[in-house]
C-alpha cells in the first residue's frame, strides 16, 4: 500500500506545496499542489518509496507519460514533471490539474450519464486513444477513476495516468496485475503479456456501460432484473 498521506503545506522538491489529497491507489496518493514557480495548481502523484527500487518501471512510466502528453491531442491530460524528493526520498510526478470530478465520483454521486453526453465525451476519448495507439502507446489501466468529463460541456474530456501501468507491472507479484480488475480483458490479465490497443478498447466499452448504468456488466448479469 502507498505511504500515509502527506500533510497540507508539505513542499516536495522545493517547489510543489501540497494543498489537499484528492485520490489514492495501492501505489500512490494524488494531491492538489501549488507550483511555487509557476503560480499554478497541478495534480501531484506521490508514489510509495518502494517504487524507487523499480528504476526500469519508473523510466518506462516517465517515457510513456511524456510521449502521450507530447501528442498534443484533446482528451489526454498533460504531464509536466517527474522526480524524487531529496528530503523524503519519495518519487513523484506532476500533471495537468483537472477540476472536474472523475467519472467514478460523478456517476456515484449524481447517477448515470445521458446517452448524448456519453456519445460526445467518448468521441473525444476515442480519438485520443486512436492517437496514442498510432504512436504505439497503450494505456492499459483505463477505469472510471482516470476518466474526467466536464459537467459544463461533455466534449471537455480527459484521460489521465498514461504510463502508470508500467509502475504496476514492476510491482511485487501481489500487485502485478495486467490492468484494473473488471476493466481488463481475460487475455491481458497477465502483467507480462504484450499490451495491445484492444486492451484499451475493451476497457472503454466497460467504462461506457458503467457511465450509463452505474455498474459493471459482470455484476449486472448476476441480477435477474437485468
XYZ file of C-alpha atoms in Angstrom, residues 3-213:
211
model
C 2.646 5.514 2.249
C 0.441 7.510 4.633
C -0.858 10.895 3.498
C 1.396 13.943 3.449
C 0.113 16.955 5.377
C -1.134 20.105 3.636
C 1.680 22.630 3.407
C 4.345 19.980 2.772
C 6.697 21.049 -0.029
C 8.256 18.484 -2.366
C 11.357 19.118 -4.425
C 11.477 22.679 -3.100
C 8.639 23.568 -5.433
C 5.303 21.757 -5.022
C 3.298 22.699 -1.913
C 0.510 20.267 -1.069
C -2.959 21.796 -0.787
C -5.139 18.716 -0.285
C -5.376 14.996 -1.045
C -7.790 14.083 -3.845
C -7.170 10.393 -4.561
C -5.185 7.268 -3.846
C -4.324 3.824 -5.159
C -2.333 0.871 -3.887
C 0.876 2.519 -5.142
C 0.329 6.259 -4.795
C -1.537 9.228 -3.376
C -2.699 12.146 -5.525
C -2.797 15.718 -4.277
C -3.653 19.180 -5.471
C -0.395 21.115 -5.168
C 0.617 24.716 -5.782
C 3.596 25.086 -8.111
C 5.575 27.805 -6.369
C 7.474 28.630 -9.534
C 4.587 28.788 -11.944
C 1.908 30.118 -9.552
C -0.498 27.425 -10.745
C -2.071 24.303 -9.318
C -1.048 20.856 -10.529
C -2.017 17.269 -9.831
C 0.823 15.796 -7.770
C 1.121 11.993 -7.719
C 3.380 10.698 -4.930
C 4.419 7.064 -5.169
C 5.245 4.590 -2.436
C 9.020 4.811 -1.732
C 9.396 1.128 -2.662
C 8.801 2.159 -6.283
C 12.348 3.605 -6.369
C 13.747 0.073 -6.455
C 11.995 -0.452 -9.795
C 14.050 2.013 -11.807
C 13.175 0.465 -15.182
C 9.448 0.693 -14.437
C 9.764 4.336 -13.365
C 11.734 5.146 -16.501
C 9.091 3.492 -18.700
C 6.350 5.407 -16.869
C 8.066 8.727 -17.470
C 8.726 7.926 -21.117
C 5.124 6.899 -21.848
C 3.622 9.816 -19.924
C 5.807 12.342 -21.746
C 5.143 10.736 -25.121
C 1.370 10.673 -24.615
C 1.358 14.263 -23.368
C 3.512 15.319 -26.303
C 0.907 14.124 -28.798
C -0.912 17.387 -28.131
C -4.376 15.970 -28.712
C -7.601 16.821 -26.931
C -8.557 14.183 -24.402
C -5.118 13.465 -22.885
C -4.101 15.278 -19.694
C -0.729 16.993 -19.935
C 2.234 15.604 -17.968
C 4.725 18.107 -16.544
C 7.437 16.968 -14.182
C 8.985 13.814 -12.683
C 11.451 13.430 -9.844
C 12.422 12.104 -6.424
C 12.129 14.440 -3.430
C 15.577 14.802 -1.855
C 14.308 15.060 1.724
C 11.721 12.256 1.835
C 13.030 10.031 -0.962
C 9.524 9.893 -2.440
C 9.168 9.545 -6.217
C 6.568 11.885 -7.709
C 5.111 13.264 -10.905
C 3.026 16.313 -11.734
C 0.379 16.766 -14.381
C -2.446 18.999 -15.525
C -4.843 19.723 -12.665
C -8.369 18.768 -13.753
C -11.009 20.410 -11.579
C -13.880 18.187 -12.675
C -14.690 15.034 -10.674
C -13.587 11.700 -12.077
C -16.235 9.705 -13.931
C -16.290 7.295 -10.994
C -17.119 10.061 -8.498
C -19.535 11.843 -10.807
C -21.625 8.755 -11.556
C -21.553 7.598 -7.947
C -22.730 10.994 -6.703
C -25.080 12.129 -9.470
C -26.159 8.985 -11.276
C -25.561 7.734 -14.835
C -24.705 9.975 -17.764
C -27.206 10.531 -20.522
C -26.618 8.908 -23.902
C -25.982 12.273 -25.585
C -23.318 13.341 -23.069
C -21.708 9.906 -23.201
C -21.547 9.987 -27.010
C -19.983 13.457 -27.111
C -17.413 12.688 -24.413
C -16.427 9.299 -25.735
C -15.916 10.661 -29.238
C -13.152 12.827 -27.757
C -11.726 9.997 -25.638
C -11.761 7.525 -28.527
C -9.877 9.955 -30.790
C -7.314 10.453 -28.031
C -6.808 6.702 -27.722
C -6.549 6.363 -31.503
C -3.729 8.927 -31.488
C -1.961 7.137 -28.631
C -2.296 3.747 -30.305
C -0.973 5.151 -33.575
C 2.104 6.182 -31.590
C 2.271 2.648 -30.123
C 1.225 3.793 -26.644
C -1.260 1.577 -24.808
C -2.749 2.956 -21.603
C -3.520 -0.458 -20.103
C -5.003 0.973 -16.888
C -8.209 2.651 -18.077
C -11.002 2.831 -15.476
C -13.619 5.382 -14.361
C -11.142 6.831 -11.838
C -8.882 8.212 -14.595
C -11.599 9.438 -16.956
C -12.769 13.043 -16.470
C -15.741 14.701 -18.191
C -16.758 18.299 -17.571
C -20.307 18.771 -16.239
C -20.470 22.013 -18.264
C -19.523 20.576 -21.644
C -19.290 16.835 -22.326
C -16.751 17.460 -25.084
C -14.261 18.604 -22.428
C -12.951 15.160 -21.523
C -9.575 13.890 -20.364
C -7.723 10.622 -19.811
C -5.069 10.668 -17.090
C -2.361 8.262 -15.915
C -0.733 7.235 -19.187
C 2.307 5.157 -18.256
C 1.233 4.310 -14.697
C 0.598 0.700 -15.719
C 4.377 0.342 -16.160
C 4.856 1.008 -12.443
C 2.187 -1.564 -11.616
C 3.789 -4.189 -13.847
C 7.058 -3.629 -11.996
C 5.393 -4.071 -8.602
C 5.639 -7.197 -6.428
C 3.684 -10.198 -7.709
C 0.689 -9.483 -5.485
C 0.227 -6.124 -7.212
C 1.389 -7.119 -10.679
C -1.979 -7.092 -12.424
C -2.042 -6.600 -16.173
C -4.768 -3.988 -15.647
C -7.563 -2.898 -13.316
C -9.874 -5.775 -12.274
C -13.228 -5.538 -14.021
C -11.874 -3.418 -16.882
C -9.224 -5.755 -18.279
C -9.937 -8.453 -20.891
C -9.095 -12.009 -19.830
C -6.246 -12.311 -22.338
C -4.499 -9.271 -20.807
C -4.658 -10.075 -17.076
C -1.096 -11.443 -17.194
C 1.156 -8.476 -16.437
C 3.883 -9.903 -18.683
C 1.605 -10.035 -21.749
C 2.420 -7.650 -24.586
C -0.108 -4.778 -24.440
C -2.343 -4.260 -27.466
C -4.803 -1.461 -28.326
C -7.656 -3.939 -27.854
C -6.965 -3.788 -24.089
C -7.934 -0.101 -24.046
C -10.936 -0.590 -26.342
C -12.293 -3.342 -24.096
C -11.857 -1.076 -21.045
C -13.533 1.863 -22.795
C -16.553 -0.305 -23.574
C -16.906 -1.403 -19.957
C -16.448 2.204 -18.809
C -19.268 3.263 -21.160
C -21.516 0.612 -19.597
C -20.622 1.914 -16.134
C -21.310 5.514 -17.188
C -24.805 4.564 -18.384
C -25.774 2.174 -15.582
